[in-house]
Amino acid sequence: MTAAGRFAPSPSGELHLGNLRTALLAWLFARSSGRRFLVRVEDLDRARAGAEAVQLRDLAAVGLDWDDDVVRQTERTPVYEEALGRLAAAGLTYECYCTRREIQEAPSAPHAPQGAYPGTCRDLTEAQRVRRRAERPAAIRLRAAVTEWAVTDVLHGRYVGVVDDFVLRRNDGVVAYNLAVVVDDAAQGVDQVVRGDDLLPSTPRQAYLAGLLGYRVPEYAHVPLVLNAAGRRLAKRDGAVTLAALAAEGVSAEQVTALLLESVGLPGTLPEALAVFSPSALPRTPWILDPVAPSRLHGEAPRRP
Ligand code: GLU
């Protein structure tokens, strides 16, 4: 299978400038390295009716194209269950009956990193399991043999982060993001993962799991986020930060593409940006969205380099 990069939005609402900027970068990483570019809809959780169609329309509007049909995670349950079955057969999973509160209140295991699952259900006897199972449906956790794992990132270099007994299938039966993302990337031939750097802390878990499942660990590039003037992650309440809201102010999709490309130091159209794209030249720090920047674009043609 030809190598591929991807963009994997959760269809929870409209994409904002931060999501669009990450999508443009994922496309540039893939296309500049001869990879296919795929779009995967991560709709296991937080899916809102109609959001997927709007997201795909907006990705096309900023100039992106992708190969193959869009893949939806809700259509792939048997594939995740197969992977879960292989882990279970290898003794690498266990049932967990903890509520969120029980996890918070449990004394953490000695030397356990902050926020790691305390291991409450790891070594229960069969009799204890039978009793607990009757109380509430079980989640499935990974029986991790390590507490941390190192990954290499194109922009961050070596990054070591926590691996705990993380959830693979929630107790409502829905497969957890960390399992789905690893299985899907492997199944789709994705060998380059470009996404927002808010996901860097999850990456050691995913890379470790990929290894357990016999997959090759992809190349990672975690790109800086877009922040609002207060230094917080961009959100819809920050004003005109979606294509539709900007269009209502007279800002075209081409102008948005130019603004986003220029924010990473690239010329303002995709073909021009592709011609000079170099991962090592990308900024390593968040882009603080100047609230006047979009309105400054009113009626102006995108700037040329
Ligand atoms: N669906 C995730 C999100 O929108 C991204 C997952 C990924 O790129 O691995 O935050």
PDB file of C-alpha atoms and ligand atoms in Angstrom:
ATOM      1  CA  MET A   1       0.000   0.000   0.000  1.00  0.00           C
ATOM      2  CA  THR A   2       1.314   3.453  -0.884  1.00  0.00           C
ATOM      3  CA  ALA A   3       2.308   5.556   2.075  1.00  0.00           C
ATOM      4  CA  ALA A   4      -0.262   8.050   3.269  1.00  0.00           C
ATOM      5  CA  GLY A   5      -0.817  11.008   5.503  1.00  0.00           C
ATOM      6  CA  ARG A   6      -4.208  11.996   6.815  1.00  0.00           C
ATOM      7  CA  PHE A   7      -6.475  14.502   8.515  1.00  0.00           C
ATOM      8  CA  ALA A   8      -8.879  12.990  11.018  1.00  0.00           C
ATOM      9  CA  PRO A   9     -11.437  15.495  12.297  1.00  0.00           C
ATOM     10  CA  SER A  10     -14.069  14.731  14.917  1.00  0.00           C
ATOM     11  CA  PRO A  11     -17.394  15.864  13.455  1.00  0.00           C
ATOM     12  CA  SER A  12     -18.413  17.780  16.551  1.00  0.00           C
ATOM     13  CA  GLY A  13     -19.096  21.064  14.778  1.00  0.00           C
ATOM     14  CA  GLU A  14     -17.588  23.385  12.218  1.00  0.00           C
ATOM     15  CA  LEU A  15     -13.837  23.374  11.687  1.00  0.00           C
ATOM     16  CA  HIS A  16     -12.241  26.567  12.974  1.00  0.00           C
ATOM     17  CA  LEU A  17      -9.103  28.275  11.734  1.00  0.00           C
ATOM     18  CA  GLY A  18      -6.931  26.101  13.972  1.00  0.00           C
ATOM     19  CA  ASN A  19      -8.372  22.872  12.547  1.00  0.00           C
ATOM     20  CA  LEU A  20      -8.103  24.206   8.995  1.00  0.00           C
ATOM     21  CA  ARG A  21      -4.493  25.223   9.530  1.00  0.00           C
ATOM     22  CA  THR A  22      -3.648  21.736  10.798  1.00  0.00           C
ATOM     23  CA  ALA A  23      -5.449  20.210   7.801  1.00  0.00           C
ATOM     24  CA  LEU A  24      -3.458  22.391   5.375  1.00  0.00           C
ATOM     25  CA  LEU A  25      -0.228  21.348   7.069  1.00  0.00           C
ATOM     26  CA  ALA A  26      -1.157  17.646   7.029  1.00  0.00           C
ATOM     27  CA  TRP A  27      -1.879  17.965   3.295  1.00  0.00           C
ATOM     28  CA  LEU A  28       1.429  19.775   2.667  1.00  0.00           C
ATOM     29  CA  PHE A  29       3.387  17.165   4.634  1.00  0.00           C
ATOM     30  CA  ALA A  30       1.747  14.344   2.654  1.00  0.00           C
ATOM     31  CA  ARG A  31       1.803  15.854  -0.822  1.00  0.00           C
ATOM     32  CA  SER A  32       5.342  17.217  -0.511  1.00  0.00           C
ATOM     33  CA  SER A  33       6.581  13.725   0.350  1.00  0.00           C
ATOM     34  CA  GLY A  34       4.689  11.899  -2.409  1.00  0.00           C
ATOM     35  CA  ARG A  35       2.181  10.388  -0.027  1.00  0.00           C
ATOM     36  CA  ARG A  36      -1.519   9.850  -0.530  1.00  0.00           C
ATOM     37  CA  PHE A  37      -3.690  12.106   1.616  1.00  0.00           C
ATOM     38  CA  LEU A  38      -6.706  10.633   3.382  1.00  0.00           C
ATOM     39  CA  VAL A  39      -9.572  12.091   5.380  1.00  0.00           C
ATOM     40  CA  ARG A  40     -11.024  10.027   8.200  1.00  0.00           C
ATOM     41  CA  VAL A  41     -14.107  11.060  10.137  1.00  0.00           C
ATOM     42  CA  GLU A  42     -13.631  10.235  13.814  1.00  0.00           C
ATOM     43  CA  ASP A  43     -17.291   9.979  14.678  1.00  0.00           C
ATOM     44  CA  LEU A  44     -17.190   7.459  17.516  1.00  0.00           C
ATOM     45  CA  ASP A  45     -17.665  10.257  19.956  1.00  0.00           C
ATOM     46  CA  ARG A  46     -18.900  13.831  19.884  1.00  0.00           C
ATOM     47  CA  ALA A  47     -20.555  13.485  16.450  1.00  0.00           C
ATOM     48  CA  ARG A  48     -23.103  16.158  15.558  1.00  0.00           C
ATOM     49  CA  ALA A  49     -25.626  15.607  12.799  1.00  0.00           C
ATOM     50  CA  GLY A  50     -24.623  17.428   9.621  1.00  0.00           C
ATOM     51  CA  ALA A  51     -21.157  18.384  10.860  1.00  0.00           C
ATOM     52  CA  GLU A  52     -19.308  15.924   8.648  1.00  0.00           C
ATOM     53  CA  ALA A  53     -20.718  17.343   5.405  1.00  0.00           C
ATOM     54  CA  VAL A  54     -19.865  20.901   6.450  1.00  0.00           C
ATOM     55  CA  GLN A  55     -16.333  19.912   7.479  1.00  0.00           C
ATOM     56  CA  LEU A  56     -15.672  18.157   4.151  1.00  0.00           C
ATOM     57  CA  ARG A  57     -17.074  21.107   2.226  1.00  0.00           C
ATOM     58  CA  ASP A  58     -14.809  23.491   4.146  1.00  0.00           C
ATOM     59  CA  LEU A  59     -11.726  21.323   3.576  1.00  0.00           C
ATOM     60  CA  ALA A  60     -12.436  21.407  -0.159  1.00  0.00           C
ATOM     61  CA  ALA A  61     -13.107  25.157  -0.006  1.00  0.00           C
ATOM     62  CA  VAL A  62      -9.631  25.905   1.381  1.00  0.00           C
ATOM     63  CA  GLY A  63      -8.218  23.962  -1.563  1.00  0.00           C
ATOM     64  CA  LEU A  64      -7.594  20.487  -0.166  1.00  0.00           C
ATOM     65  CA  ASP A  65      -8.174  17.297  -2.090  1.00  0.00           C
ATOM     66  CA  TRP A  66      -7.927  13.755  -0.796  1.00  0.00           C
ATOM     67  CA  ASP A  67      -7.583  10.242  -2.120  1.00  0.00           C
ATOM     68  CA  ASP A  68     -10.038   7.404  -1.640  1.00  0.00           C
ATOM     69  CA  ASP A  69     -13.414   7.584   0.007  1.00  0.00           C
ATOM     70  CA  VAL A  70     -13.722   9.179   3.410  1.00  0.00           C
ATOM     71  CA  VAL A  71     -13.583   6.548   6.149  1.00  0.00           C
ATOM     72  CA  ARG A  72     -15.977   6.758   9.113  1.00  0.00           C
ATOM     73  CA  GLN A  73     -15.020   5.136  12.392  1.00  0.00           C
ATOM     74  CA  THR A  74     -18.596   4.164  13.250  1.00  0.00           C
ATOM     75  CA  GLU A  75     -18.531   1.840  10.220  1.00  0.00           C
ATOM     76  CA  ARG A  76     -15.439   0.003  11.430  1.00  0.00           C
ATOM     77  CA  THR A  77     -16.428  -1.654  14.701  1.00  0.00           C
ATOM     78  CA  PRO A  78     -15.545  -5.219  13.529  1.00  0.00           C
ATOM     79  CA  VAL A  79     -12.006  -4.103  12.683  1.00  0.00           C
ATOM     80  CA  TYR A  80     -11.513  -2.649  16.175  1.00  0.00           C
ATOM     81  CA  GLU A  81     -13.037  -5.725  17.797  1.00  0.00           C
ATOM     82  CA  GLU A  82     -10.603  -7.940  15.884  1.00  0.00           C
ATOM     83  CA  ALA A  83      -7.661  -5.953  17.259  1.00  0.00           C
ATOM     84  CA  LEU A  84      -9.159  -6.009  20.746  1.00  0.00           C
ATOM     85  CA  GLY A  85      -9.605  -9.780  20.436  1.00  0.00           C
ATOM     86  CA  ARG A  86      -5.946 -10.230  19.523  1.00  0.00           C
ATOM     87  CA  LEU A  87      -4.846  -8.195  22.536  1.00  0.00           C
ATOM     88  CA  ALA A  88      -7.199 -10.147  24.811  1.00  0.00           C
ATOM     89  CA  ALA A  89      -5.943 -13.481  23.467  1.00  0.00           C
ATOM     90  CA  ALA A  90      -2.398 -12.358  24.288  1.00  0.00           C
ATOM     91  CA  GLY A  91      -3.430 -11.556  27.884  1.00  0.00           C
ATOM     92  CA  LEU A  92      -2.960  -7.829  27.278  1.00  0.00           C
ATOM     93  CA  THR A  93      -6.388  -6.608  28.407  1.00  0.00           C
ATOM     94  CA  TYR A  94      -8.557  -6.679  31.496  1.00  0.00           C
ATOM     95  CA  GLU A  95     -12.002  -5.577  32.512  1.00  0.00           C
ATOM     96  CA  CYS A  96     -12.322  -2.415  34.580  1.00  0.00           C
ATOM     97  CA  TYR A  97     -15.389  -1.556  36.627  1.00  0.00           C
ATOM     98  CA  CYS A  98     -14.193   1.721  38.096  1.00  0.00           C
ATOM     99  CA  THR A  99     -16.256   4.863  37.995  1.00  0.00           C
ATOM    100  CA  ARG A 100     -14.474   8.119  37.301  1.00  0.00           C
ATOM    101  CA  ARG A 101     -14.862   8.982  40.967  1.00  0.00           C
ATOM    102  CA  GLU A 102     -13.348   5.703  42.158  1.00  0.00           C
ATOM    103  CA  ILE A 103     -10.334   6.379  39.954  1.00  0.00           C
ATOM    104  CA  GLN A 104      -9.946   9.895  41.339  1.00  0.00           C
ATOM    105  CA  GLU A 105     -10.220   8.709  44.915  1.00  0.00           C
ATOM    106  CA  ALA A 106      -7.970   5.652  44.626  1.00  0.00           C
ATOM    107  CA  PRO A 107      -4.503   6.028  46.103  1.00  0.00           C
ATOM    108  CA  SER A 108      -2.122   6.139  43.157  1.00  0.00           C
ATOM    109  CA  ALA A 109       0.317   3.281  42.794  1.00  0.00           C
ATOM    110  CA  PRO A 110       3.880   3.992  43.957  1.00  0.00           C
ATOM    111  CA  HIS A 111       5.910   5.759  41.252  1.00  0.00           C
ATOM    112  CA  ALA A 112       2.813   6.041  39.061  1.00  0.00           C
ATOM    113  CA  PRO A 113       2.818   9.168  36.938  1.00  0.00           C
ATOM    114  CA  GLN A 114       0.234  11.850  37.556  1.00  0.00           C
ATOM    115  CA  GLY A 115      -3.110  11.010  35.982  1.00  0.00           C
ATOM    116  CA  ALA A 116      -2.256   7.362  35.328  1.00  0.00           C
ATOM    117  CA  TYR A 117      -4.914   4.717  36.011  1.00  0.00           C
ATOM    118  CA  PRO A 118      -4.162   3.453  39.560  1.00  0.00           C
ATOM    119  CA  GLY A 119      -4.539  -0.216  38.606  1.00  0.00           C
ATOM    120  CA  THR A 120      -7.538  -0.931  40.826  1.00  0.00           C
ATOM    121  CA  CYS A 121      -9.000  -3.642  38.558  1.00  0.00           C
ATOM    122  CA  ARG A 122      -5.737  -5.012  37.195  1.00  0.00           C
ATOM    123  CA  ASP A 123      -5.356  -7.988  39.492  1.00  0.00           C
ATOM    124  CA  LEU A 124      -8.849  -8.805  40.739  1.00  0.00           C
ATOM    125  CA  THR A 125      -9.699 -12.441  41.395  1.00  0.00           C
ATOM    126  CA  GLU A 126     -12.310 -14.112  39.226  1.00  0.00           C
ATOM    127  CA  ALA A 127     -14.750 -14.032  42.159  1.00  0.00           C
ATOM    128  CA  GLN A 128     -14.238 -10.275  42.528  1.00  0.00           C
ATOM    129  CA  ARG A 129     -14.787  -9.803  38.809  1.00  0.00           C
ATOM    130  CA  VAL A 130     -18.031 -11.743  38.865  1.00  0.00           C
ATOM    131  CA  ARG A 131     -19.291  -9.521  41.677  1.00  0.00           C
ATOM    132  CA  ARG A 132     -18.143  -6.273  40.094  1.00  0.00           C
ATOM    133  CA  ARG A 133     -19.508  -7.251  36.675  1.00  0.00           C
ATOM    134  CA  ALA A 134     -22.975  -7.518  38.198  1.00  0.00           C
ATOM    135  CA  GLU A 135     -22.697  -3.908  39.422  1.00  0.00           C
ATOM    136  CA  ARG A 136     -21.866  -2.154  36.183  1.00  0.00           C
ATOM    137  CA  PRO A 137     -20.732  -2.874  32.640  1.00  0.00           C
ATOM    138  CA  ALA A 138     -16.995  -3.222  32.267  1.00  0.00           C
ATOM    139  CA  ALA A 139     -14.606  -1.102  30.271  1.00  0.00           C
ATOM    140  CA  ILE A 140     -11.617  -2.877  28.713  1.00  0.00           C
ATOM    141  CA  ARG A 141      -8.156  -1.622  29.606  1.00  0.00           C
ATOM    142  CA  LEU A 142      -4.733  -2.376  28.208  1.00  0.00           C
ATOM    143  CA  ARG A 143      -2.422  -4.299  30.528  1.00  0.00           C
ATOM    144  CA  ALA A 144       0.609  -2.135  29.832  1.00  0.00           C
ATOM    145  CA  ALA A 145       4.044  -3.506  30.672  1.00  0.00           C
ATOM    146  CA  VAL A 146       5.645  -0.065  30.753  1.00  0.00           C
ATOM    147  CA  THR A 147       4.866   3.245  32.432  1.00  0.00           C
ATOM    148  CA  GLU A 148       6.380   5.470  29.765  1.00  0.00           C
ATOM    149  CA  TRP A 149       7.396   5.270  26.136  1.00  0.00           C
ATOM    150  CA  ALA A 150       9.476   7.376  23.777  1.00  0.00           C
ATOM    151  CA  VAL A 151       8.433   8.601  20.360  1.00  0.00           C
ATOM    152  CA  THR A 152      10.229  10.692  17.783  1.00  0.00           C
ATOM    153  CA  ASP A 153       8.480  13.714  16.360  1.00  0.00           C
ATOM    154  CA  VAL A 154       9.556  15.698  13.334  1.00  0.00           C
ATOM    155  CA  LEU A 155       9.027  18.996  15.165  1.00  0.00           C
ATOM    156  CA  HIS A 156       9.544  18.006  18.819  1.00  0.00           C
ATOM    157  CA  GLY A 157      12.369  15.489  18.525  1.00  0.00           C
ATOM    158  CA  ARG A 158      12.399  12.736  21.148  1.00  0.00           C
ATOM    159  CA  TYR A 159       9.364  12.883  23.397  1.00  0.00           C
ATOM    160  CA  VAL A 160       8.836  10.617  26.393  1.00  0.00           C
ATOM    161  CA  GLY A 161       5.353  10.362  27.846  1.00  0.00           C
ATOM    162  CA  VAL A 162       3.110   8.337  30.103  1.00  0.00           C
ATOM    163  CA  VAL A 163       1.734   4.945  29.163  1.00  0.00           C
ATOM    164  CA  ASP A 164      -0.770   3.602  31.660  1.00  0.00           C
ATOM    165  CA  ASP A 165      -3.446   0.924  31.499  1.00  0.00           C
ATOM    166  CA  PHE A 166      -5.527   3.145  29.247  1.00  0.00           C
ATOM    167  CA  VAL A 167      -9.061   2.332  28.134  1.00  0.00           C
ATOM    168  CA  LEU A 168      -9.465   0.448  24.844  1.00  0.00           C
ATOM    169  CA  ARG A 169     -13.231   0.063  24.954  1.00  0.00           C
ATOM    170  CA  ARG A 170     -15.431   2.197  27.152  1.00  0.00           C
ATOM    171  CA  ASN A 171     -18.060   0.693  29.388  1.00  0.00           C
ATOM    172  CA  ASP A 172     -20.795   1.897  27.009  1.00  0.00           C
ATOM    173  CA  GLY A 173     -19.281  -0.436  24.391  1.00  0.00           C
ATOM    174  CA  VAL A 174     -17.741   2.336  22.269  1.00  0.00           C
ATOM    175  CA  VAL A 175     -14.157   1.758  21.179  1.00  0.00           C
ATOM    176  CA  ALA A 176     -11.783   4.342  22.639  1.00  0.00           C
ATOM    177  CA  TYR A 177     -10.056   6.902  20.431  1.00  0.00           C
ATOM    178  CA  ASN A 178      -6.582   5.597  21.297  1.00  0.00           C
ATOM    179  CA  LEU A 179      -7.402   2.141  19.924  1.00  0.00           C
ATOM    180  CA  ALA A 180      -9.383   3.315  16.899  1.00  0.00           C
ATOM    181  CA  VAL A 181      -6.734   5.785  15.755  1.00  0.00           C
ATOM    182  CA  VAL A 182      -3.953   3.185  15.919  1.00  0.00           C
ATOM    183  CA  VAL A 183      -5.953   0.490  14.124  1.00  0.00           C
ATOM    184  CA  ASP A 184      -7.177   2.877  11.440  1.00  0.00           C
ATOM    185  CA  ASP A 185      -3.816   4.438  10.687  1.00  0.00           C
ATOM    186  CA  ALA A 186      -2.318   0.956  10.238  1.00  0.00           C
ATOM    187  CA  ALA A 187      -5.234  -0.325   8.149  1.00  0.00           C
ATOM    188  CA  GLN A 188      -5.164   2.724   5.877  1.00  0.00           C
ATOM    189  CA  GLY A 189      -1.414   2.623   5.318  1.00  0.00           C
ATOM    190  CA  VAL A 190      -0.943   5.908   7.189  1.00  0.00           C
ATOM    191  CA  ASP A 191       2.757   6.183   7.967  1.00  0.00           C
ATOM    192  CA  GLN A 192       2.759   9.925   8.684  1.00  0.00           C
ATOM    193  CA  VAL A 193       0.582  11.445  11.398  1.00  0.00           C
ATOM    194  CA  VAL A 194       0.351  15.243  11.341  1.00  0.00           C
ATOM    195  CA  ARG A 195      -1.987  16.757  13.924  1.00  0.00           C
ATOM    196  CA  GLY A 196      -2.260  19.418  16.602  1.00  0.00           C
ATOM    197  CA  ASP A 197       0.325  19.290  19.363  1.00  0.00           C
ATOM    198  CA  ASP A 198      -2.412  18.947  21.989  1.00  0.00           C
ATOM    199  CA  LEU A 199      -2.275  15.253  21.025  1.00  0.00           C
ATOM    200  CA  LEU A 200       1.455  14.842  21.645  1.00  0.00           C
ATOM    201  CA  PRO A 201       0.854  13.545  25.221  1.00  0.00           C
ATOM    202  CA  SER A 202      -1.352  10.710  23.826  1.00  0.00           C
ATOM    203  CA  THR A 203       1.253   9.679  21.285  1.00  0.00           C
ATOM    204  CA  PRO A 204       3.444   7.430  23.489  1.00  0.00           C
ATOM    205  CA  ARG A 205       0.321   5.392  24.352  1.00  0.00           C
ATOM    206  CA  GLN A 206      -0.570   5.068  20.686  1.00  0.00           C
ATOM    207  CA  ALA A 207       2.948   4.172  19.571  1.00  0.00           C
ATOM    208  CA  TYR A 208       3.234   1.561  22.328  1.00  0.00           C
ATOM    209  CA  LEU A 209      -0.125   0.049  21.335  1.00  0.00           C
ATOM    210  CA  ALA A 210       0.867   0.029  17.658  1.00  0.00           C
ATOM    211  CA  GLY A 211       3.931  -2.028  18.595  1.00  0.00           C
ATOM    212  CA  LEU A 212       1.831  -4.530  20.571  1.00  0.00           C
ATOM    213  CA  LEU A 213      -0.449  -4.984  17.556  1.00  0.00           C
ATOM    214  CA  GLY A 214       2.532  -5.566  15.279  1.00  0.00           C
ATOM    215  CA  TYR A 215       2.119  -2.323  13.353  1.00  0.00           C
ATOM    216  CA  ARG A 216       4.869  -0.046  12.195  1.00  0.00           C
ATOM    217  CA  VAL A 217       4.868   3.160  14.215  1.00  0.00           C
ATOM    218  CA  PRO A 218       4.125   6.123  11.924  1.00  0.00           C
ATOM    219  CA  GLU A 219       6.220   9.252  11.618  1.00  0.00           C
ATOM    220  CA  TYR A 220       4.728  11.944  13.839  1.00  0.00           C
ATOM    221  CA  ALA A 221       4.607  15.701  13.367  1.00  0.00           C
ATOM    222  CA  HIS A 222       2.678  17.602  16.026  1.00  0.00           C
ATOM    223  CA  VAL A 223       2.073  21.102  14.795  1.00  0.00           C
ATOM    224  CA  PRO A 224       1.481  24.166  16.978  1.00  0.00           C
ATOM    225  CA  LEU A 225      -2.088  25.191  17.720  1.00  0.00           C
ATOM    226  CA  VAL A 226      -3.837  28.459  17.066  1.00  0.00           C
ATOM    227  CA  LEU A 227      -4.562  30.357  20.269  1.00  0.00           C
ATOM    228  CA  ASN A 228      -6.826  33.293  20.955  1.00  0.00           C
ATOM    229  CA  ALA A 229      -5.601  36.632  22.254  1.00  0.00           C
ATOM    230  CA  ALA A 230      -5.909  35.307  25.831  1.00  0.00           C
ATOM    231  CA  GLY A 231      -3.545  32.442  24.984  1.00  0.00           C
ATOM    232  CA  ARG A 232      -6.271  29.806  25.055  1.00  0.00           C
ATOM    233  CA  ARG A 233      -7.072  27.244  22.399  1.00  0.00           C
ATOM    234  CA  LEU A 234      -9.207  28.755  19.669  1.00  0.00           C
ATOM    235  CA  ALA A 235     -12.943  28.136  20.001  1.00  0.00           C
ATOM    236  CA  LYS A 236     -16.035  29.218  18.172  1.00  0.00           C
ATOM    237  CA  ARG A 237     -16.823  31.842  20.796  1.00  0.00           C
ATOM    238  CA  ASP A 238     -13.673  33.684  19.686  1.00  0.00           C
ATOM    239  CA  GLY A 239     -15.710  35.326  16.946  1.00  0.00           C
ATOM    240  CA  ALA A 240     -15.414  34.831  13.221  1.00  0.00           C
ATOM    241  CA  VAL A 241     -13.159  31.765  13.223  1.00  0.00           C
ATOM    242  CA  THR A 242     -15.015  29.476  10.812  1.00  0.00           C
ATOM    243  CA  LEU A 243     -15.263  29.754   7.045  1.00  0.00           C
ATOM    244  CA  ALA A 244     -18.990  30.471   7.250  1.00  0.00           C
ATOM    245  CA  ALA A 245     -18.545  33.224   9.843  1.00  0.00           C
ATOM    246  CA  LEU A 246     -15.691  34.763   7.876  1.00  0.00           C
ATOM    247  CA  ALA A 247     -17.680  34.566   4.625  1.00  0.00           C
ATOM    248  CA  ALA A 248     -20.428  36.532   6.365  1.00  0.00           C
ATOM    249  CA  GLU A 249     -17.806  39.234   6.942  1.00  0.00           C
ATOM    250  CA  GLY A 250     -16.812  39.192   3.292  1.00  0.00           C
ATOM    251  CA  VAL A 251     -13.664  37.084   3.697  1.00  0.00           C
ATOM    252  CA  SER A 252     -13.331  34.414   1.012  1.00  0.00           C
ATOM    253  CA  ALA A 253     -12.002  30.876   1.474  1.00  0.00           C
ATOM    254  CA  GLU A 254      -8.995  31.803  -0.717  1.00  0.00           C
ATOM    255  CA  GLN A 255      -8.186  34.646   1.645  1.00  0.00           C
ATOM    256  CA  VAL A 256      -8.440  32.300   4.623  1.00  0.00           C
ATOM    257  CA  THR A 257      -6.071  29.844   2.931  1.00  0.00           C
ATOM    258  CA  ALA A 258      -3.624  32.694   2.318  1.00  0.00           C
ATOM    259  CA  LEU A 259      -3.886  33.895   5.933  1.00  0.00           C
ATOM    260  CA  LEU A 260      -3.269  30.398   7.309  1.00  0.00           C
ATOM    261  CA  LEU A 261      -0.369  29.635   4.971  1.00  0.00           C
ATOM    262  CA  GLU A 262       1.255  32.972   5.746  1.00  0.00           C
ATOM    263  CA  SER A 263       0.884  32.209   9.475  1.00  0.00           C
ATOM    264  CA  VAL A 264       3.319  29.326   8.970  1.00  0.00           C
ATOM    265  CA  GLY A 265       5.671  31.398   6.839  1.00  0.00           C
ATOM    266  CA  LEU A 266       4.484  30.060   3.487  1.00  0.00           C
ATOM    267  CA  PRO A 267       3.303  31.833   0.329  1.00  0.00           C
ATOM    268  CA  GLY A 268      -0.460  32.295   0.158  1.00  0.00           C
ATOM    269  CA  THR A 269      -1.682  29.680  -2.321  1.00  0.00           C
ATOM    270  CA  LEU A 270      -1.431  25.912  -1.971  1.00  0.00           C
ATOM    271  CA  PRO A 271       0.582  25.280  -5.174  1.00  0.00           C
ATOM    272  CA  GLU A 272       3.078  27.994  -4.206  1.00  0.00           C
ATOM    273  CA  ALA A 273       3.247  26.708  -0.632  1.00  0.00           C
ATOM    274  CA  LEU A 274       3.740  23.121  -1.818  1.00  0.00           C
ATOM    275  CA  ALA A 275       6.642  24.178  -4.021  1.00  0.00           C
ATOM    276  CA  VAL A 276       8.634  25.553  -1.072  1.00  0.00           C
ATOM    277  CA  PHE A 277       7.268  23.512   1.864  1.00  0.00           C
ATOM    278  CA  SER A 278       9.893  22.341   4.317  1.00  0.00           C
ATOM    279  CA  PRO A 279       8.892  20.816   7.699  1.00  0.00           C
ATOM    280  CA  SER A 280      12.045  22.076   9.385  1.00  0.00           C
ATOM    281  CA  ALA A 281      11.129  25.684   8.565  1.00  0.00           C
ATOM    282  CA  LEU A 282       7.778  25.499  10.384  1.00  0.00           C
ATOM    283  CA  PRO A 283       7.179  27.585  13.495  1.00  0.00           C
ATOM    284  CA  ARG A 284       7.392  25.677  16.782  1.00  0.00           C
ATOM    285  CA  THR A 285       5.212  28.008  18.790  1.00  0.00           C
ATOM    286  CA  PRO A 286       1.457  28.633  18.724  1.00  0.00           C
ATOM    287  CA  TRP A 287      -0.004  31.228  16.435  1.00  0.00           C
ATOM    288  CA  ILE A 288      -1.859  33.854  18.388  1.00  0.00           C
ATOM    289  CA  LEU A 289      -4.774  34.842  16.219  1.00  0.00           C
ATOM    290  CA  ASP A 290      -4.870  38.572  15.980  1.00  0.00           C
ATOM    291  CA  PRO A 291      -8.580  39.307  16.129  1.00  0.00           C
ATOM    292  CA  VAL A 292      -8.241  42.108  13.602  1.00  0.00           C
ATOM    293  CA  ALA A 293      -6.400  39.967  11.069  1.00  0.00           C
ATOM    294  CA  PRO A 294      -9.443  38.415   9.375  1.00  0.00           C
ATOM    295  CA  SER A 295     -11.282  41.712   9.071  1.00  0.00           C
ATOM    296  CA  ARG A 296      -8.131  43.306   7.694  1.00  0.00           C
ATOM    297  CA  LEU A 297      -8.574  40.959   4.775  1.00  0.00           C
ATOM    298  CA  HIS A 298     -11.782  42.686   3.736  1.00  0.00           C
ATOM    299  CA  GLY A 299     -11.697  43.203   0.014  1.00  0.00           C
ATOM    300  CA  GLU A 300      -7.944  42.713  -0.112  1.00  0.00           C
ATOM    301  CA  ALA A 301      -6.460  40.229  -2.507  1.00  0.00           C
ATOM    302  CA  PRO A 302      -4.285  37.653  -0.750  1.00  0.00           C
ATOM    303  CA  ARG A 303      -0.771  38.953  -0.385  1.00  0.00           C
ATOM    304  CA  ARG A 304       1.817  37.506  -2.718  1.00  0.00           C
ATOM    305  CA  PRO A 305       5.247  36.528  -1.467  1.00  0.00           C
TER     306      PRO A 305
HETATM  307  N1  GLU B   1     -10.080  13.273  15.902  1.00  0.00           N
HETATM  308  C1  GLU B   1      -9.040  13.931  16.636  1.00  0.00           C
HETATM  309  C2  GLU B   1      -9.412  15.385  16.815  1.00  0.00           C
HETATM  310  O1  GLU B   1     -10.145  15.929  16.009  1.00  0.00           O
HETATM  311  C3  GLU B   1      -7.708  13.889  15.939  1.00  0.00           C
HETATM  312  C4  GLU B   1      -7.090  12.569  16.027  1.00  0.00           C
HETATM  313  C5  GLU B   1      -5.772  12.444  15.304  1.00  0.00           C
HETATM  314  O2  GLU B   1      -5.453  13.245  14.431  1.00  0.00           O
HETATM  315  O3  GLU B   1      -5.091  11.473  15.612  1.00  0.00           O
HETATM  316  O4  GLU B   1      -8.959  15.969  17.777  1.00  0.00           O
END
